[in-house]
PDB file of C-alpha atoms in Angstrom:
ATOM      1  CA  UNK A   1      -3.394  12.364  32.886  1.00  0.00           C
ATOM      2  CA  UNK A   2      -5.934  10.112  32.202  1.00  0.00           C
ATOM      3  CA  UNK A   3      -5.743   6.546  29.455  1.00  0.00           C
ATOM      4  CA  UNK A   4      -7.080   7.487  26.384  1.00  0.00           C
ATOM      5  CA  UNK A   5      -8.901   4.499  24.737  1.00  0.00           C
ATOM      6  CA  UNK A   6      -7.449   5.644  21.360  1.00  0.00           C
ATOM      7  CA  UNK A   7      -3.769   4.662  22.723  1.00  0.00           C
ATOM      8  CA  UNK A   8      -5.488   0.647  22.685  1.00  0.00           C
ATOM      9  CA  UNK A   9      -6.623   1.248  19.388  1.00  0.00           C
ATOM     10  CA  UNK A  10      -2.776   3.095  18.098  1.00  0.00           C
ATOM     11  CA  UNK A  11      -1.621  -0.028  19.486  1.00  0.00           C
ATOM     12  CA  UNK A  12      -3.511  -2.462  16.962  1.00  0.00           C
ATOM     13  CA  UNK A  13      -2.202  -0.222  14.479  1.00  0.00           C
ATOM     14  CA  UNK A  14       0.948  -0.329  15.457  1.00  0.00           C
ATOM     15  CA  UNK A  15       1.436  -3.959  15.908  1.00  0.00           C
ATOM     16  CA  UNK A  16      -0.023  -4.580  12.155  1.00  0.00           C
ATOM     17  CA  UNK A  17       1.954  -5.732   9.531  1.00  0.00           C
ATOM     18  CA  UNK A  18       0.454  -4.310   7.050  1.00  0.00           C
ATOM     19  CA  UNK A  19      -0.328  -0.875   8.479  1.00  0.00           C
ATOM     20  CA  UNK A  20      -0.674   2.144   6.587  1.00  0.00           C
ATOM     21  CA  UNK A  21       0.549   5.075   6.797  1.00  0.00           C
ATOM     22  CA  UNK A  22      -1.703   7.291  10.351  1.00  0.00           C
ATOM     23  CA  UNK A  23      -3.094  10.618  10.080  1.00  0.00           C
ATOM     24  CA  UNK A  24      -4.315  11.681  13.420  1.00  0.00           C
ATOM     25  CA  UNK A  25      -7.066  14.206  12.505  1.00  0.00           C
ATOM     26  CA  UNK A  26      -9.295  16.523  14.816  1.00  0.00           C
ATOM     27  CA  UNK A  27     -10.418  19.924  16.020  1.00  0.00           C
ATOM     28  CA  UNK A  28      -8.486  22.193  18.280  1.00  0.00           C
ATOM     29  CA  UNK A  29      -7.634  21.219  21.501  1.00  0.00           C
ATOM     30  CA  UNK A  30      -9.207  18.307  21.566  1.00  0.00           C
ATOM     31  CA  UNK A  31      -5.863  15.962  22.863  1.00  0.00           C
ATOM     32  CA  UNK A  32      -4.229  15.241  19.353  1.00  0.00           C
ATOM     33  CA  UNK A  33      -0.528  16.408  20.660  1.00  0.00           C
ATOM     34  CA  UNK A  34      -1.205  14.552  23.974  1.00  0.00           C
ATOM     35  CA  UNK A  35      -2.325  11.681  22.483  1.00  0.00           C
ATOM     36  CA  UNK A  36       0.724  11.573  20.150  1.00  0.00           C
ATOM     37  CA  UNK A  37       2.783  11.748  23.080  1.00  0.00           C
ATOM     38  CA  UNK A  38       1.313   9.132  24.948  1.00  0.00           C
ATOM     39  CA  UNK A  39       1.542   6.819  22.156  1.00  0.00           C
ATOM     40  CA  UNK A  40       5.373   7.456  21.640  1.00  0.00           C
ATOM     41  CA  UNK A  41       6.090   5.936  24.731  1.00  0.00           C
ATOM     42  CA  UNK A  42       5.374   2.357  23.445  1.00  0.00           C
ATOM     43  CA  UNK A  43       8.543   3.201  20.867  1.00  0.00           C
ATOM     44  CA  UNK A  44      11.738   3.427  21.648  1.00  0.00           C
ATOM     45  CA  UNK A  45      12.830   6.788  19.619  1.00  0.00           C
ATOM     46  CA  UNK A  46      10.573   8.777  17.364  1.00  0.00           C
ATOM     47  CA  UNK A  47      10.725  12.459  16.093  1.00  0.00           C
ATOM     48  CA  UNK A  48       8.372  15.125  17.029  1.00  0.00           C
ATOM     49  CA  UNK A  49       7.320  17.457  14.152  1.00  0.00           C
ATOM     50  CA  UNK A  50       5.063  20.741  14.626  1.00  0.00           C
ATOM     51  CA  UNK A  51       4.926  22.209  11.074  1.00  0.00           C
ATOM     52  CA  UNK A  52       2.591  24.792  12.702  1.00  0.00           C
ATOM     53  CA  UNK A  53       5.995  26.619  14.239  1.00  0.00           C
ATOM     54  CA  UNK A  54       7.845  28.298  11.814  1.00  0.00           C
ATOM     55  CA  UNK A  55      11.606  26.930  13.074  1.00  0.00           C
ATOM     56  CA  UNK A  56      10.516  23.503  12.761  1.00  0.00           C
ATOM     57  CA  UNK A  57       9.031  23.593   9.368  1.00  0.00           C
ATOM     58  CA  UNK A  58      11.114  21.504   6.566  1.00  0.00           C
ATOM     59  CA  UNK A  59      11.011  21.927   2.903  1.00  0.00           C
ATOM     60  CA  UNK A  60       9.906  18.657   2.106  1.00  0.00           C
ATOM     61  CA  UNK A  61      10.224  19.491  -2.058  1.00  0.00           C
ATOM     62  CA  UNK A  62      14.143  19.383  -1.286  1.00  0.00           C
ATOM     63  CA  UNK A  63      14.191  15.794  -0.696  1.00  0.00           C
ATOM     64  CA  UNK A  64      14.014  13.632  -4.037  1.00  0.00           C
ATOM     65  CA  UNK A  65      13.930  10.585  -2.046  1.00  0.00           C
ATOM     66  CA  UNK A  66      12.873   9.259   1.597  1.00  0.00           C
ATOM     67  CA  UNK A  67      16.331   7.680   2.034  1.00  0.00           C
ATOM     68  CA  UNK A  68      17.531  11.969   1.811  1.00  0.00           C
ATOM     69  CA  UNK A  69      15.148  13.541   4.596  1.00  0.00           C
ATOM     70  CA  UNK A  70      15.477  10.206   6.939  1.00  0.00           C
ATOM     71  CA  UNK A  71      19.003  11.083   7.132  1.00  0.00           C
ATOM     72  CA  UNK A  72      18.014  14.547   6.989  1.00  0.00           C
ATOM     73  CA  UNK A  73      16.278  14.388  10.378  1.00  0.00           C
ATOM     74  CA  UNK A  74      17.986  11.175  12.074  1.00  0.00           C
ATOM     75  CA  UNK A  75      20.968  13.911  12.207  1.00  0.00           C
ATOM     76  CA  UNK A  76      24.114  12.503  14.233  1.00  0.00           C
ATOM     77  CA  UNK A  77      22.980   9.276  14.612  1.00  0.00           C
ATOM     78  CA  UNK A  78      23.192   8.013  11.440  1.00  0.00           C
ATOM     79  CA  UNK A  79      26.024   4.791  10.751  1.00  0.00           C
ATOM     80  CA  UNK A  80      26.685   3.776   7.556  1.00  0.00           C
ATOM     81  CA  UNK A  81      28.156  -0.042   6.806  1.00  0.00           C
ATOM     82  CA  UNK A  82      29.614  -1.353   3.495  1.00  0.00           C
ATOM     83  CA  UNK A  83      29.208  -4.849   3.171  1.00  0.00           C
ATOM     84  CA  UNK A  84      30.340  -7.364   0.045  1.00  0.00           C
ATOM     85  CA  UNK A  85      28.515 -10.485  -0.440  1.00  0.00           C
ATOM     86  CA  UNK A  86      30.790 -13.792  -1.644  1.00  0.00           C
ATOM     87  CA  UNK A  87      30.027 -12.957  -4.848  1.00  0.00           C
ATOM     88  CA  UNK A  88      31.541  -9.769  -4.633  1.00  0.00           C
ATOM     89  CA  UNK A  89      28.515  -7.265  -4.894  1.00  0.00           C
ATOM     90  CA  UNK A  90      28.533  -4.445  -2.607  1.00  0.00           C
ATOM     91  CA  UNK A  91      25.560  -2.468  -0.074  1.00  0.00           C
ATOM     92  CA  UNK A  92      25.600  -0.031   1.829  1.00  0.00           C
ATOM     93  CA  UNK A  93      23.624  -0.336   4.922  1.00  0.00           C
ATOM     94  CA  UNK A  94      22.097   2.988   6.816  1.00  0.00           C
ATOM     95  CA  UNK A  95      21.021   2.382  10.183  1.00  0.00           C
ATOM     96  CA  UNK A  96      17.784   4.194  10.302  1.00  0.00           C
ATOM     97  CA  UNK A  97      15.455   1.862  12.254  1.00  0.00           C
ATOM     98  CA  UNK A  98      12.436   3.913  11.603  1.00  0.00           C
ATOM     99  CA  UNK A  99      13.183   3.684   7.706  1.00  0.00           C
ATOM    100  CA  UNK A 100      12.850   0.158   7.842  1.00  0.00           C
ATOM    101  CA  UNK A 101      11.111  -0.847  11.231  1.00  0.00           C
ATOM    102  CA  UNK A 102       7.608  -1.594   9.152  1.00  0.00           C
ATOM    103  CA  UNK A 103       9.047  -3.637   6.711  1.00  0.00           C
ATOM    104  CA  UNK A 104      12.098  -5.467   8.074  1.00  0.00           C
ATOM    105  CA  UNK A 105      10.694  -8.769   6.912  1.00  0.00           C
ATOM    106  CA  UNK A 106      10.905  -7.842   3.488  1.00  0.00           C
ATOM    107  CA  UNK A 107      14.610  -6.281   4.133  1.00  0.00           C
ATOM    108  CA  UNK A 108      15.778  -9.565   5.383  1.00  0.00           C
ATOM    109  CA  UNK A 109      13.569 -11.274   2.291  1.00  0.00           C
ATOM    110  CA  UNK A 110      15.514  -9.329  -0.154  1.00  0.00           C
ATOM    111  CA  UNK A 111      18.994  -9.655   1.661  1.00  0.00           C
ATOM    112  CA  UNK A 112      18.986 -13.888   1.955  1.00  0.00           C
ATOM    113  CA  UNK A 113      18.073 -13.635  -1.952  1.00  0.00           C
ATOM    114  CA  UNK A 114      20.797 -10.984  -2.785  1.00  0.00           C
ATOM    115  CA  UNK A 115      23.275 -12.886  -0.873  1.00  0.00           C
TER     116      UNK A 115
END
């Protein structure tokens, strides 16, 4: 297999701060699924959907919220943590790192304020 220079420029995207949401467009067999594949390899899980095969196809209208189909999908490796601050409030904590891997800053932002 041969380096594809779009992996350099999924990269950039990946490593942005403020990146938005990727939609990897393009004909038919053209390298879309390969290139998707490569580029998982610089993370250390992610989740492979093909909504083209019938058994992998999710009703997505079932979820009200993103917090229901991430632990939809994450499956059996979903922990959940209770924690009280000192004033006595309580959170729950999911561990979903993919949930929250783009904007962990503002997690941790909002969690030193709440505490």
């Amino acid at each position: 297999m041969f380096k594809r220079d779009i992996i350099d420029e999924l990269i950039k995207w990946k490593n942005n701060p403020e990146r938005k949401p990727l939609l990897l467009r393009g004909a038919r067999q053209v390298g879309k699924t390969t290139v998707v594949n490569m580029f998982s390899e610089h993370y250390e899980q992610y989740i492979y959907l093909n909504l083209e095969q019938a058994d992998n196809s999710l009703d997505f209208t079932n979820y009200g919220r993103v917090e229901q189909f991430a632990i939809r999908i994450y499956g059996g490796q979903l922990k959940i943590d209770k924690i009280s601050t000192s004033n006595g409030k309580e959170y729950t904590l999911l561990n979903l790192p993919f949930y929250l891997a783009g904007r962990i800053e503002n997690y941790i932002d909002w969690m030193q304020k709440s505490l």
